[in-house]
Short mmCIF file of C-alpha atoms in Angstrom, two decimals:
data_model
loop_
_atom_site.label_atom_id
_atom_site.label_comp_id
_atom_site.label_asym_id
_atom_site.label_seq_id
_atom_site.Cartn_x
_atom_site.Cartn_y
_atom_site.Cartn_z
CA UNK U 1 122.86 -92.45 35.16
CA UNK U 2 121.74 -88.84 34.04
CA UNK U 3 118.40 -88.28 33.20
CA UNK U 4 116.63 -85.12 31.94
CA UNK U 5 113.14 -84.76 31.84
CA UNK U 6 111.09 -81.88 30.13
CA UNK U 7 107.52 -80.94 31.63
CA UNK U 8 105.96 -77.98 31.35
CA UNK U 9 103.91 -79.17 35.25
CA UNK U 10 105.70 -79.64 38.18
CA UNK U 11 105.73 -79.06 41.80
CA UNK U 12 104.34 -77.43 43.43
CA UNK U 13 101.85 -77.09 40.88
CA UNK U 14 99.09 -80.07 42.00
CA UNK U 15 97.64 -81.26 38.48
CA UNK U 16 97.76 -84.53 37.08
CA UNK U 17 101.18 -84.50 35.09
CA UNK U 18 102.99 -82.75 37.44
CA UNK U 19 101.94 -84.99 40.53
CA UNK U 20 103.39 -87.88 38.59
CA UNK U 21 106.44 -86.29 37.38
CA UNK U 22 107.30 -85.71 40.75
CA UNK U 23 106.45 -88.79 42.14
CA UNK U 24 108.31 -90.52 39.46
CA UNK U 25 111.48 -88.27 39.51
CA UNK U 26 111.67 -88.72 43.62
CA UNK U 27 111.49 -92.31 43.45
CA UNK U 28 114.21 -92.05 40.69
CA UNK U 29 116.72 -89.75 43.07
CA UNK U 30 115.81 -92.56 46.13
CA UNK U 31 117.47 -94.85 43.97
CA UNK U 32 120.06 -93.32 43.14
CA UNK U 33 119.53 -91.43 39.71
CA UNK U 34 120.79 -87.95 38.84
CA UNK U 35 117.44 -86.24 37.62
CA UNK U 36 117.38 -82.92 36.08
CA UNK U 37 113.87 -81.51 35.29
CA UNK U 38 112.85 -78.65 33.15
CA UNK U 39 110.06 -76.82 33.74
CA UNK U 40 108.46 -73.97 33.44
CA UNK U 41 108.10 -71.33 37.25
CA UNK U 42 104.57 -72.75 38.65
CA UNK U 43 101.05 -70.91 37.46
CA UNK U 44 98.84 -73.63 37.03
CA UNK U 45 96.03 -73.55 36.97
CA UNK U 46 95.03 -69.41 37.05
CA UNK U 47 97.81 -68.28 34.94
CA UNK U 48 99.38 -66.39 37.87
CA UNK U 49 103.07 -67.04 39.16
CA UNK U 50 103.01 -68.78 42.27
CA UNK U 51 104.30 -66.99 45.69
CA UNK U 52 108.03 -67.39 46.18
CA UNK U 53 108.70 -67.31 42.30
CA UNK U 54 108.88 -65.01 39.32
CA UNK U 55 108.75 -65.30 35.73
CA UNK U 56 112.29 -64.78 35.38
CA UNK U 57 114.84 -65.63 32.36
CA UNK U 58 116.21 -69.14 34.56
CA UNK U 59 116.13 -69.94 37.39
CA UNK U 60 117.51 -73.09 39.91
CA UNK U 61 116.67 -75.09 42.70
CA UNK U 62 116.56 -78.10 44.27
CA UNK U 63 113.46 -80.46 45.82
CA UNK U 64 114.05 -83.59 47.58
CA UNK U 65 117.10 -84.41 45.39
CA UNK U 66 115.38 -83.32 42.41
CA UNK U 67 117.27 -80.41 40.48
CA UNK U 68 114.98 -78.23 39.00
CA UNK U 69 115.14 -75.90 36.21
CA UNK U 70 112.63 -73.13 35.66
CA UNK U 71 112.54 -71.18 32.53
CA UNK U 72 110.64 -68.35 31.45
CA UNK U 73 107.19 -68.68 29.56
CA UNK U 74 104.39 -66.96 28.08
CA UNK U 75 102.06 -67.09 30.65
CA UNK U 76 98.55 -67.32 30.28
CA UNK U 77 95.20 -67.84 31.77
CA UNK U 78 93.94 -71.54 31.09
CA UNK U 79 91.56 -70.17 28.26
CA UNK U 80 92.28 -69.48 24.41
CA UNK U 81 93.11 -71.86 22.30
CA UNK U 82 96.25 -69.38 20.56
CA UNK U 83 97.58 -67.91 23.89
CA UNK U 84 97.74 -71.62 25.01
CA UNK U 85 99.74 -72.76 22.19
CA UNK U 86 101.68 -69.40 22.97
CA UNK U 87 102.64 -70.78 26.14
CA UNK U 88 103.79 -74.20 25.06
CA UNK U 89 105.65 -72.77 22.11
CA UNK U 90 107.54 -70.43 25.38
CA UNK U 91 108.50 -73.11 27.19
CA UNK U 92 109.56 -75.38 24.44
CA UNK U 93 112.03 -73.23 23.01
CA UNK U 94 113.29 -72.39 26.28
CA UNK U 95 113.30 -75.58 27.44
CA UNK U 96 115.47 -77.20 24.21
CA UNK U 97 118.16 -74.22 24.71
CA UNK U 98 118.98 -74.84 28.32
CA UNK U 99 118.82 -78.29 27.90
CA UNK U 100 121.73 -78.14 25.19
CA UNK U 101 123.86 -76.91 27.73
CA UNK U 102 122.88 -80.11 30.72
CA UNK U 103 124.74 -83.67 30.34
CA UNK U 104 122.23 -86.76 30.11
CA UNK U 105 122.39 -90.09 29.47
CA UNK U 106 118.31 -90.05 28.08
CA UNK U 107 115.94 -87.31 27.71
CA UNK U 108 112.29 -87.60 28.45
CA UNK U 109 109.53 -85.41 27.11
CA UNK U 110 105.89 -85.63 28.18
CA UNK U 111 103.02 -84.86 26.64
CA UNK U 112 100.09 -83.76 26.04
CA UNK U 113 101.82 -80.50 25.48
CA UNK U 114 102.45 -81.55 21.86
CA UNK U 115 106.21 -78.52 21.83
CA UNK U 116 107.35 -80.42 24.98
CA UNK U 117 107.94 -83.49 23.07
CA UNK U 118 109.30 -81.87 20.18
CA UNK U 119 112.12 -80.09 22.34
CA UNK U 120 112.90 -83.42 24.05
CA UNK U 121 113.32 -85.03 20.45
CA UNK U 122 115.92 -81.98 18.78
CA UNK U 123 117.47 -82.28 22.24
CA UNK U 124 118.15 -85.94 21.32
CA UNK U 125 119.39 -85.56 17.97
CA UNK U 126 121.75 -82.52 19.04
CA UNK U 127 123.50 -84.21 22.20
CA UNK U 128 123.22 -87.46 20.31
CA UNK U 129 121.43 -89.43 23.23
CA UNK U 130 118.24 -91.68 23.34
CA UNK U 131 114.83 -90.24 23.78
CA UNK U 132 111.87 -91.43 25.53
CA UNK U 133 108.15 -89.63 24.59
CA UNK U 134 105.48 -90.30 27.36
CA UNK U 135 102.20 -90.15 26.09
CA UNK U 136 99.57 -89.14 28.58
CA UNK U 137 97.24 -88.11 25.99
CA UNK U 138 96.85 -88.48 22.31
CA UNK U 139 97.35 -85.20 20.50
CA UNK U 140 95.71 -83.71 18.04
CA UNK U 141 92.70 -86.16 18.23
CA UNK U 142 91.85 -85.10 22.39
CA UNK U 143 91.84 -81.47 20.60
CA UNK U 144 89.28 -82.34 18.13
CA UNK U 145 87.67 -84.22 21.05
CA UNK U 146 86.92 -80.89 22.96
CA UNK U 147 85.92 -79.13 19.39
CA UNK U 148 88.58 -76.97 19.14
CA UNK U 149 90.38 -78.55 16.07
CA UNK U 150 88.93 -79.80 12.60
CA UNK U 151 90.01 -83.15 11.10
CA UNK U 152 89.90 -81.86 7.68
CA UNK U 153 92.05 -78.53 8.98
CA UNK U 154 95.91 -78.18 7.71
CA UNK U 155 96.64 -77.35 11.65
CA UNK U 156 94.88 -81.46 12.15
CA UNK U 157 96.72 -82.60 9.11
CA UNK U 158 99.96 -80.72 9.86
CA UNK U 159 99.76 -82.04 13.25
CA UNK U 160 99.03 -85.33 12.82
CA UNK U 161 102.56 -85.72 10.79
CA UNK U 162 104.68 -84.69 13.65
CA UNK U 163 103.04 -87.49 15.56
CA UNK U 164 103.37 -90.23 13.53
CA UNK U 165 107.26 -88.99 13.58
CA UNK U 166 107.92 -88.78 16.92
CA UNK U 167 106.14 -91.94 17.55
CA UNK U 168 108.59 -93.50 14.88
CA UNK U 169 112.08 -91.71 16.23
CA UNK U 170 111.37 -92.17 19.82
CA UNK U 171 113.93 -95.11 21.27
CA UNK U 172 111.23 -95.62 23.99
CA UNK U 173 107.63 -94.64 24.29
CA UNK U 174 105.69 -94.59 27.81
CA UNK U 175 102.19 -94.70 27.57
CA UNK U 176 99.48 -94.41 30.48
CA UNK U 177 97.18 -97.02 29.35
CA UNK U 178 96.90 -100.13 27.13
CA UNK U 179 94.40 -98.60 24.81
CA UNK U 180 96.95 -96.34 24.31
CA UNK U 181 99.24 -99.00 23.63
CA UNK U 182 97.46 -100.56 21.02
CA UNK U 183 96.31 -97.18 19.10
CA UNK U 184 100.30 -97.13 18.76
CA UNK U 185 100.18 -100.59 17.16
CA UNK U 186 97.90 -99.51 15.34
CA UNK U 187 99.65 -97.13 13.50
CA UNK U 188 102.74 -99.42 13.09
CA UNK U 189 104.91 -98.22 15.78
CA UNK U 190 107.50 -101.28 17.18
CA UNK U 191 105.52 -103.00 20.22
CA UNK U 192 108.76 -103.79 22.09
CA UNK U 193 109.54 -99.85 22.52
CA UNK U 194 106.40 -99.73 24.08
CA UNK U 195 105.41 -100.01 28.02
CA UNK U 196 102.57 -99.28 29.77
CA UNK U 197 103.09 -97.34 32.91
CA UNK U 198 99.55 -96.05 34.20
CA UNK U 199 98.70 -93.69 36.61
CA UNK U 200 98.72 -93.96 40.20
CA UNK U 201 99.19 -92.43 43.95
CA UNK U 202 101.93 -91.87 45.96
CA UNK U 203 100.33 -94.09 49.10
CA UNK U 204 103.36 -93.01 51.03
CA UNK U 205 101.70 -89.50 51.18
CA UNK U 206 98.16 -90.31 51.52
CA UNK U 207 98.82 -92.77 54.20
CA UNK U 208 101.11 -90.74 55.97
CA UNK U 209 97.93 -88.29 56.14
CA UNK U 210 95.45 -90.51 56.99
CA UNK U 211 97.69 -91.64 59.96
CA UNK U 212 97.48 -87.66 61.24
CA UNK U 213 95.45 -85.88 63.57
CA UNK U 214 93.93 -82.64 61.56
CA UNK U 215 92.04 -84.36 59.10
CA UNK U 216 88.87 -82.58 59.77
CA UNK U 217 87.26 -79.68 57.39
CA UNK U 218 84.26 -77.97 57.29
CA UNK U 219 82.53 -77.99 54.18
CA UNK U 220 79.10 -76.34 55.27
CA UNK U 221 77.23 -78.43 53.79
CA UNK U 222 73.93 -80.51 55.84
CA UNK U 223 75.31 -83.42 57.35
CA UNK U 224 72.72 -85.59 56.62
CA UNK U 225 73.61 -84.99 52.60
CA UNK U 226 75.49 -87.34 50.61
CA UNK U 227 78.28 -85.51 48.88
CA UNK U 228 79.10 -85.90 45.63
CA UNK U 229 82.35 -84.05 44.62
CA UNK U 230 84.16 -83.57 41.52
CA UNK U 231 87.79 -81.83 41.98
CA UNK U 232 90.10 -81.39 39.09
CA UNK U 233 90.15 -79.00 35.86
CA UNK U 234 86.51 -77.62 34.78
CA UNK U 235 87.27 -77.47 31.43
CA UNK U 236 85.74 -78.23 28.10
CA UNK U 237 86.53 -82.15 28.21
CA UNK U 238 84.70 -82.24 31.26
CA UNK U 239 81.08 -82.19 30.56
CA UNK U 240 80.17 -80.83 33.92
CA UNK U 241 77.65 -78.85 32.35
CA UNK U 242 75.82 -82.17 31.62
CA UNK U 243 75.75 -82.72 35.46
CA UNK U 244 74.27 -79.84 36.18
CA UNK U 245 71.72 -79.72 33.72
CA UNK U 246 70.80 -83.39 35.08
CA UNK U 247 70.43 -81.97 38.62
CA UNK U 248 66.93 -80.43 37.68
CA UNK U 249 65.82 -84.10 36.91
CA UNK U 250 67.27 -85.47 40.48
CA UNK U 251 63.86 -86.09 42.83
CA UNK U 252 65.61 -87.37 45.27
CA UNK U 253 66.80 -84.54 47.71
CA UNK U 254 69.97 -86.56 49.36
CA UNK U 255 72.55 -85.53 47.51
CA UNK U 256 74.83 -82.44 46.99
CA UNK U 257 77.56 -81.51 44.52
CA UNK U 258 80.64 -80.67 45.16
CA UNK U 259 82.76 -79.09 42.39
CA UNK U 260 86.42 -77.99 43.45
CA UNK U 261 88.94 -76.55 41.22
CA UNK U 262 89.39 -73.65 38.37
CA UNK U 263 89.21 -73.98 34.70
CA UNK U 264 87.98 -72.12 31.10
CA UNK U 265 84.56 -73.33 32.04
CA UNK U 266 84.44 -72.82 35.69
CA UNK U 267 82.11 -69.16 35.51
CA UNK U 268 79.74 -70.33 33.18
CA UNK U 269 79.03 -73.49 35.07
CA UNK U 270 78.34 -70.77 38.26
CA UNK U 271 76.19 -68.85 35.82
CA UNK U 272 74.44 -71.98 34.81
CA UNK U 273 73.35 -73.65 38.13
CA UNK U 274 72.33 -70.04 39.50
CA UNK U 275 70.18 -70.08 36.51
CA UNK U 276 68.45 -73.20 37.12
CA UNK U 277 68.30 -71.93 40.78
CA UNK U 278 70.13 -75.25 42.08
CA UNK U 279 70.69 -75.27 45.88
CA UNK U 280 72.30 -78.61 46.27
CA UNK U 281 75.86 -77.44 44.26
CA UNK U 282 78.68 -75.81 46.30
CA UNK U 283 81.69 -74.44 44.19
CA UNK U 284 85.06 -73.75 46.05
CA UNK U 285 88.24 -72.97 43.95
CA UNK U 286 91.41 -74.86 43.67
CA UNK U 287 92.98 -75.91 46.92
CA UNK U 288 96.57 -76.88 47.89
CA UNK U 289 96.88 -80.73 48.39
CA UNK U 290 96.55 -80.73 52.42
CA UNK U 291 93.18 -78.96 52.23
CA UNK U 292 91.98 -81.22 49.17
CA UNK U 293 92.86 -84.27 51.09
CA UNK U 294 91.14 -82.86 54.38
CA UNK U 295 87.58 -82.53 51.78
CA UNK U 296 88.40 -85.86 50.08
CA UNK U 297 88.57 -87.70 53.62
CA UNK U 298 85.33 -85.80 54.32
CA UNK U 299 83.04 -86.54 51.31
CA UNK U 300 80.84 -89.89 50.33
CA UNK U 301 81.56 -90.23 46.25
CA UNK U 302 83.91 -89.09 44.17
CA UNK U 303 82.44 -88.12 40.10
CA UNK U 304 84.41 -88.82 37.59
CA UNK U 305 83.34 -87.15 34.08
CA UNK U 306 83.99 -86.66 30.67
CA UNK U 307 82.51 -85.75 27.37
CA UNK U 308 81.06 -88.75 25.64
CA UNK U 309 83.80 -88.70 22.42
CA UNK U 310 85.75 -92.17 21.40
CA UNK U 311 88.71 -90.56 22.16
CA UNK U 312 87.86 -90.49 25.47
CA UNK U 313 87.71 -94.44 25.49
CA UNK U 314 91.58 -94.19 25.91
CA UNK U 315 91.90 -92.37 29.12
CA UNK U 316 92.02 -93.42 32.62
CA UNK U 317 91.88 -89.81 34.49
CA UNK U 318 94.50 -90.11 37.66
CA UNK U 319 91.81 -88.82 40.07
CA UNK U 320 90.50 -92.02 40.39
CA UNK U 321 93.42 -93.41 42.07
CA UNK U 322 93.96 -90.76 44.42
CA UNK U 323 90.19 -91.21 45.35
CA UNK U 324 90.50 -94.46 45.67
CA UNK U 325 93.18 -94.49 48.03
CA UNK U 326 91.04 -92.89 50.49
CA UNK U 327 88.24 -95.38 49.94
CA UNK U 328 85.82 -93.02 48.03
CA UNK U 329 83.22 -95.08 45.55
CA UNK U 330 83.79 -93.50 42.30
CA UNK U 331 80.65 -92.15 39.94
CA UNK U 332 81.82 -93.04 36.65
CA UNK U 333 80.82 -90.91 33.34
CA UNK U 334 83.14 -92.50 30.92
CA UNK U 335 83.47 -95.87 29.10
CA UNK U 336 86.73 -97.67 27.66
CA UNK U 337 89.39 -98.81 29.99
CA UNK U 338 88.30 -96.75 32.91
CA UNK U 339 84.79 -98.14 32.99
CA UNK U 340 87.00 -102.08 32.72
CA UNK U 341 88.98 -100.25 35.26
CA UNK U 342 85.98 -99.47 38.16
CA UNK U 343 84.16 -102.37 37.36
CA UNK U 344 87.07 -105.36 37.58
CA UNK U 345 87.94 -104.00 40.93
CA UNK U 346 84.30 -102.94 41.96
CA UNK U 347 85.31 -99.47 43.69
CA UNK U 348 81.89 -97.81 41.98
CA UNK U 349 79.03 -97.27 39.55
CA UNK U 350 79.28 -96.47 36.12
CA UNK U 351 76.89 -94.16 33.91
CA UNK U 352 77.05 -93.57 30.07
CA UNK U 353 78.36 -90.09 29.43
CA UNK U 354 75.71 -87.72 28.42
CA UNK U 355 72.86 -89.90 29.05
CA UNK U 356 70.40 -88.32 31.93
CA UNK U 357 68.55 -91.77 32.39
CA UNK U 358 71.61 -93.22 32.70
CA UNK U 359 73.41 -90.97 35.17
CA UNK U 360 70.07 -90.70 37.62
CA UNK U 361 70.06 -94.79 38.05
CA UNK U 362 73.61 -94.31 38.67
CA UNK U 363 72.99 -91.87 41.58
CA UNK U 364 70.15 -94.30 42.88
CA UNK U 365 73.04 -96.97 42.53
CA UNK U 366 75.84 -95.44 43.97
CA UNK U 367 73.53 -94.65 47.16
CA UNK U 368 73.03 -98.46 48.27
CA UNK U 369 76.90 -98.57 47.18
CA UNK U 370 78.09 -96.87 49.88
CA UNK U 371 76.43 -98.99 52.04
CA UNK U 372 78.14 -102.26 51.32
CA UNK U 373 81.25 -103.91 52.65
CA UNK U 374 83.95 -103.44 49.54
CA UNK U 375 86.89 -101.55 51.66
CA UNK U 376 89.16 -104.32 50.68
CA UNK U 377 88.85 -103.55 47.13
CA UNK U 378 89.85 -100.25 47.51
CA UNK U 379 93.15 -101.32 49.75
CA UNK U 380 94.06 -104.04 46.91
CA UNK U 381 93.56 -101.11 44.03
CA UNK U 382 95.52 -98.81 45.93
CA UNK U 383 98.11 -100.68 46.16
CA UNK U 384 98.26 -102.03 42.64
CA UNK U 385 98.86 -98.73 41.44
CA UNK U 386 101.47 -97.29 44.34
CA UNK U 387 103.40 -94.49 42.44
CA UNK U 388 106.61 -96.94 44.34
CA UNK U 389 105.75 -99.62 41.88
CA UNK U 390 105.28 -97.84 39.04
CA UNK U 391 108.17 -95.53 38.86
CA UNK U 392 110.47 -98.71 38.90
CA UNK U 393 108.76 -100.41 36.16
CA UNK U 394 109.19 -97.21 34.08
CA UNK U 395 113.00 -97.15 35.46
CA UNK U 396 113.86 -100.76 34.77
CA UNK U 397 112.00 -99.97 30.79
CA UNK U 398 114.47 -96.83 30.59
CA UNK U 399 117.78 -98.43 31.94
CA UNK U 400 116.87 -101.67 29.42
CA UNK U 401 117.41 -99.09 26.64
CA UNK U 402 120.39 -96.92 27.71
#
């Protein structure tokens, strides 16, 4: 059994699709599957080429089992809507041309990069070979979500017709969470090509370093403060700036943010707490995954935010797993599934997104939270969603098919 898979994220990059991807893919080689990956040479999130690599024409290696391809791209910083799409178009093009030359038994494209998915489905129709799409996000409406597309645009219209075809030609389709699922329905796509695989954590790896010695980081922040830390993408989707804004509201002295990570919004949320001359925020940039874990181990809550859109009602973001896993309460700023989610396995306190009233009676909340006894719902989440068990459900969907 051959499989290709096309994403545009991988490791060593740390963000959300390429964590999976490579949990998924490594589980895949344990078992005894010859994966191929295609992906582009690592930049994320800066836009800069990783140490060890460079942007080069194609080049090979090989992680854990895993071979990996790694084909040149437009790179570019994570900001710009055209030099963005520049980068997908890249990679797509590349990706479909060396692909035509690798044997598979199924290819699988991921999105949201909307090109990926394309390439995975010409690469289909040219080797004559099943395709699977997996659908971490739903493109174009997320982009109208985060303003930067127009329903009544051609670009939405045009857009929104390659969908509804790949949904329609794909043998398989992997989605990440059952609201997904039924928006798929919804548009008269098969149910039985459908399976929900949702995110997760590879427990193996967190485990492994909560069992170790160094776990210790200072984060120079007052001890007797009850840290608050968002890490992921500050981007538009992320309505951080409606956090900080809040902050001038907050009475209660207790609590400090912590925002880790880089994104298109990450200097004028800087500029915006200097501004409102906040002292309880701390901003540190994107760190490798040791050094995350080491501040994740070390804080009290973990926020979880987006922009309050009903596309947004779809999405279960994968940092709440990984939080989870190391027993953090998450501070939830998003409804749909997720909110479902935090509350059926009580692991935290919700807030409506975008409401002030509502998020400072979730901080008041979330304090008593982390007072109470709930360490076994954490445990029985974690393990619900072990990337172990999830990678074979979406192996056992994809050898049902081929």
């Amino acid at each position: 059994m051959k499989i290709l898979f096309l994403s545009d994220n991988f490791y060593p990059e740390t963000n959300a699709p390429a964590n999976r991807t490579y949990d998924h893919c490594l589980e895949w080689v344990r078992k005894g599957i010859d994966v191929t990956v295609i992906t582009c040479v690592p930049n994320f999130p800066e836009g800069k080429v990783h140490n060890g690599y460079s942007n080069k024409l194609i080049q090979k290696e090989r992680i854990n089992g895993i071979k990996v391809i790694r084909v040149w791209s437009y790179i570019s910083k994570n900001s710009g809507f055209y030099k963005r799409i520049l980068d997908f178009i890249s990679y797509s093009i590349m990706a479909f041309f060396i692909g035509i030359f690798q044997k598979f038994d199924i290819v699988i494209g991921t999105s949201p990069q909307f090109f990926t998915v394309v390439s995975a489905r010409f690469l289909s129709f040219f080797k004559m070979k099943p395709w699977v799409m997996e659908v971490r996000d739903i493109w174009p409406e997320s982009i109208v979500a985060v303003g930067l597309l127009n329903k009544n645009s051609f670009s939405y219209k045009f857009i929104r017709k390659i969908e509804i075809w790949l949904y329609k030609s794909a043998n398989r389709i992997i989605v990440v969470t059952d609201s997904f699922r039924n928006y798929l329905i919804s548009l008269n796509i098969n149910p039985e090509k459908i399976e929900v695989v949702k995110n997760g954590i590879n427990l193996e790896e967190i485990n492994n370093f909560k069992n170790s010695v160094n776990k210790e980081i200072d984060l120079n922040i007052p001890k007797n403060k009850l840290i608050i830390c968002y890490a992921g993408t500050l981007g538009m989707a992320h309505g951080l700036d409606f956090i900080i804004n809040s902050l001038t509201k907050l009475k209660n002295k207790n609590f400090h943010f912590l925002f880790i990570g880089d994104g298109a919004e990450k200097n004028n949320l800087i500029e915006l707490s200097k501004k409102l001359e906040l002292d309880n925020i701390t901003f540190l940039k994107r760190q490798k995954k040791s050094d995350l874990y080491k501040i994740i181990n070390n804080i009290d809550v973990s926020l979880v935010n987006l922009k309050k859109n009903n596309t947004f009602l779809n999405v279960i973001p994968s940092k709440i797993f990984e939080n989870i896993a190391f027993g953090k309460p998450i501070l939830l700023g998003l409804e749909g599934e997720s909110k479902q989610l935090i509350n059926s396995y009580r692991v935290g306190i919700t807030f409506e997104p975008e409401s002030q009233k509502s998020f400072i009676n979730a901080l008041k909340k979330i304090e008593n939270f982390c007072g109470t006894k709930v360490e076994n719902n954490f445990v029985k989440m974690s393990i619900d969603f072990d990337r172990k068990k999830l990678a074979a459900k979406m192996l056992k969907f994809l050898l049902k098919k081929v």
